[in-house]
GROMACS .gro file of C-alpha atoms in nm:
model
  129
    1UNK     CA    1  -1.669   1.157  -2.337
    2UNK     CA    2  -1.658   1.363  -2.656
    3UNK     CA    3  -1.770   1.675  -2.466
    4UNK     CA    4  -1.485   1.630  -2.220
    5UNK     CA    5  -1.228   1.601  -2.498
    6UNK     CA    6  -1.377   1.909  -2.667
    7UNK     CA    7  -1.325   2.102  -2.343
    8UNK     CA    8  -0.970   1.967  -2.316
    9UNK     CA    9  -0.901   2.078  -2.674
   10UNK     CA   10  -1.029   2.426  -2.590
   11UNK     CA   11  -0.804   2.443  -2.283
   12UNK     CA   12  -0.506   2.323  -2.485
   13UNK     CA   13  -0.584   2.574  -2.758
   14UNK     CA   14  -0.599   2.857  -2.507
   15UNK     CA   15  -0.257   2.760  -2.372
   16UNK     CA   16  -0.114   2.731  -2.724
   17UNK     CA   17  -0.240   3.079  -2.812
   18UNK     CA   18  -0.092   3.225  -2.494
   19UNK     CA   19   0.262   3.091  -2.536
   20UNK     CA   20   0.532   3.217  -2.768
   21UNK     CA   21   0.774   2.935  -2.683
   22UNK     CA   22   0.873   2.670  -2.937
   23UNK     CA   23   0.641   2.366  -2.948
   24UNK     CA   24   0.887   2.131  -2.773
   25UNK     CA   25   0.921   2.369  -2.480
   26UNK     CA   26   0.544   2.419  -2.454
   27UNK     CA   27   0.494   2.042  -2.433
   28UNK     CA   28   0.776   2.002  -2.182
   29UNK     CA   29   0.624   2.269  -1.958
   30UNK     CA   30   0.282   2.104  -1.984
   31UNK     CA   31   0.437   1.773  -1.878
   32UNK     CA   32   0.597   1.948  -1.581
   33UNK     CA   33   0.252   2.086  -1.495
   34UNK     CA   34   0.137   1.728  -1.430
   35UNK     CA   35   0.410   1.692  -1.167
   36UNK     CA   36   0.321   2.027  -1.014
   37UNK     CA   37  -0.041   1.918  -0.978
   38UNK     CA   38   0.066   1.580  -0.834
   39UNK     CA   39   0.261   1.771  -0.568
   40UNK     CA   40  -0.059   1.956  -0.481
   41UNK     CA   41  -0.231   1.617  -0.432
   42UNK     CA   42   0.043   1.522  -0.187
   43UNK     CA   43   0.008   1.853  -0.003
   44UNK     CA   44  -0.369   1.808   0.020
   45UNK     CA   45  -0.336   1.451   0.154
   46UNK     CA   46  -0.089   1.568   0.420
   47UNK     CA   47  -0.327   1.848   0.510
   48UNK     CA   48  -0.632   1.620   0.516
   49UNK     CA   49  -0.449   1.389   0.753
   50UNK     CA   50  -0.329   1.679   0.969
   51UNK     CA   51   0.034   1.576   0.932
   52UNK     CA   52   0.188   1.919   0.880
   53UNK     CA   53   0.270   2.049   1.231
   54UNK     CA   54   0.256   2.411   1.114
   55UNK     CA   55  -0.079   2.384   0.935
   56UNK     CA   56  -0.270   2.103   1.107
   57UNK     CA   57  -0.584   1.995   0.921
   58UNK     CA   58  -0.545   2.241   0.634
   59UNK     CA   59  -0.731   2.040   0.367
   60UNK     CA   60  -1.033   1.814   0.330
   61UNK     CA   61  -1.067   1.491   0.133
   62UNK     CA   62  -1.278   1.693  -0.111
   63UNK     CA   63  -0.967   1.909  -0.165
   64UNK     CA   64  -0.773   1.590  -0.241
   65UNK     CA   65  -1.037   1.487  -0.495
   66UNK     CA   66  -1.018   1.829  -0.662
   67UNK     CA   67  -0.640   1.808  -0.684
   68UNK     CA   68  -0.663   1.459  -0.837
   69UNK     CA   69  -0.899   1.602  -1.097
   70UNK     CA   70  -0.643   1.874  -1.172
   71UNK     CA   71  -0.379   1.604  -1.232
   72UNK     CA   72  -0.612   1.422  -1.470
   73UNK     CA   73  -0.701   1.739  -1.660
   74UNK     CA   74  -0.334   1.840  -1.683
   75UNK     CA   75  -0.251   1.498  -1.825
   76UNK     CA   76  -0.531   1.516  -2.076
   77UNK     CA   77  -0.425   1.865  -2.183
   78UNK     CA   78  -0.066   1.744  -2.220
   79UNK     CA   79  -0.178   1.456  -2.439
   80UNK     CA   80  -0.392   1.690  -2.644
   81UNK     CA   81  -0.105   1.933  -2.692
   82UNK     CA   82   0.121   1.647  -2.800
   83UNK     CA   83  -0.124   1.480  -3.036
   84UNK     CA   84  -0.437   1.629  -3.196
   85UNK     CA   85  -0.586   1.277  -3.191
   86UNK     CA   86  -0.558   1.261  -2.811
   87UNK     CA   87  -0.906   1.115  -2.762
   88UNK     CA   88  -0.828   0.828  -2.998
   89UNK     CA   89  -0.487   0.769  -2.839
   90UNK     CA   90  -0.647   0.761  -2.493
   91UNK     CA   91  -0.930   0.529  -2.602
   92UNK     CA   92  -0.683   0.288  -2.760
   93UNK     CA   93  -0.469   0.293  -2.446
   94UNK     CA   94  -0.774   0.221  -2.229
   95UNK     CA   95  -0.862  -0.075  -2.453
   96UNK     CA   96  -0.515  -0.212  -2.384
   97UNK     CA   97  -0.560  -0.167  -2.010
   98UNK     CA   98  -0.895  -0.344  -2.021
   99UNK     CA   99  -0.747  -0.632  -2.220
  100UNK     CA  100  -0.447  -0.659  -1.989
  101UNK     CA  101  -0.601  -0.599  -1.648
  102UNK     CA  102  -0.975  -0.654  -1.656
  103UNK     CA  103  -0.992  -0.946  -1.894
  104UNK     CA  104  -0.709  -1.113  -1.703
  105UNK     CA  105  -0.892  -1.050  -1.376
  106UNK     CA  106  -1.208  -1.206  -1.519
  107UNK     CA  107  -1.012  -1.511  -1.632
  108UNK     CA  108  -0.858  -1.546  -1.286
  109UNK     CA  109  -1.200  -1.513  -1.122
  110UNK     CA  110  -1.344  -1.780  -1.352
  111UNK     CA  111  -1.051  -2.012  -1.281
  112UNK     CA  112  -1.091  -1.959  -0.905
  113UNK     CA  113  -1.464  -2.031  -0.929
  114UNK     CA  114  -1.398  -2.348  -1.127
  115UNK     CA  115  -1.139  -2.458  -0.871
  116UNK     CA  116  -1.385  -2.399  -0.585
  117UNK     CA  117  -1.655  -2.593  -0.767
  118UNK     CA  118  -1.413  -2.880  -0.828
  119UNK     CA  119  -1.315  -2.887  -0.459
  120UNK     CA  120  -1.682  -2.880  -0.358
  121UNK     CA  121  -1.755  -3.174  -0.589
  122UNK     CA  122  -1.464  -3.371  -0.442
  123UNK     CA  123  -1.580  -3.290  -0.090
  124UNK     CA  124  -1.930  -3.409  -0.174
  125UNK     CA  125  -1.783  -3.729  -0.319
  126UNK     CA  126  -1.589  -3.794   0.002
  127UNK     CA  127  -1.891  -3.726   0.221
  128UNK     CA  128  -2.112  -3.950   0.007
  129UNK     CA  129  -1.892  -4.256   0.067
   0.00000   0.00000   0.00000
């Protein structure tokens, strides 16, 4: 993951060197870039499903995947431009997601398994009478 964040830092640095705008405006434009890329995902999905009457099947699902990657990279670059410790910020955020969503899901799965086992034991008790 470090190599990815190094590449992101290089991309962010290139953009920073290119722009003469104040920092706040550079960040704002980078945040808008995420939305632009998300729009390209939507366009690719419509094209992959052949739902644009003028264009027909203009995209593939591989195009959709590539556009999703562009959204992710744009988001990572935005985070990097906002905070030089972007990798740490992202890792900490992922830890929170794991704690909130995956650990909770595991607890629910364990509770469901225990409930099923309890029902099976009761059913066996009824059958054994």
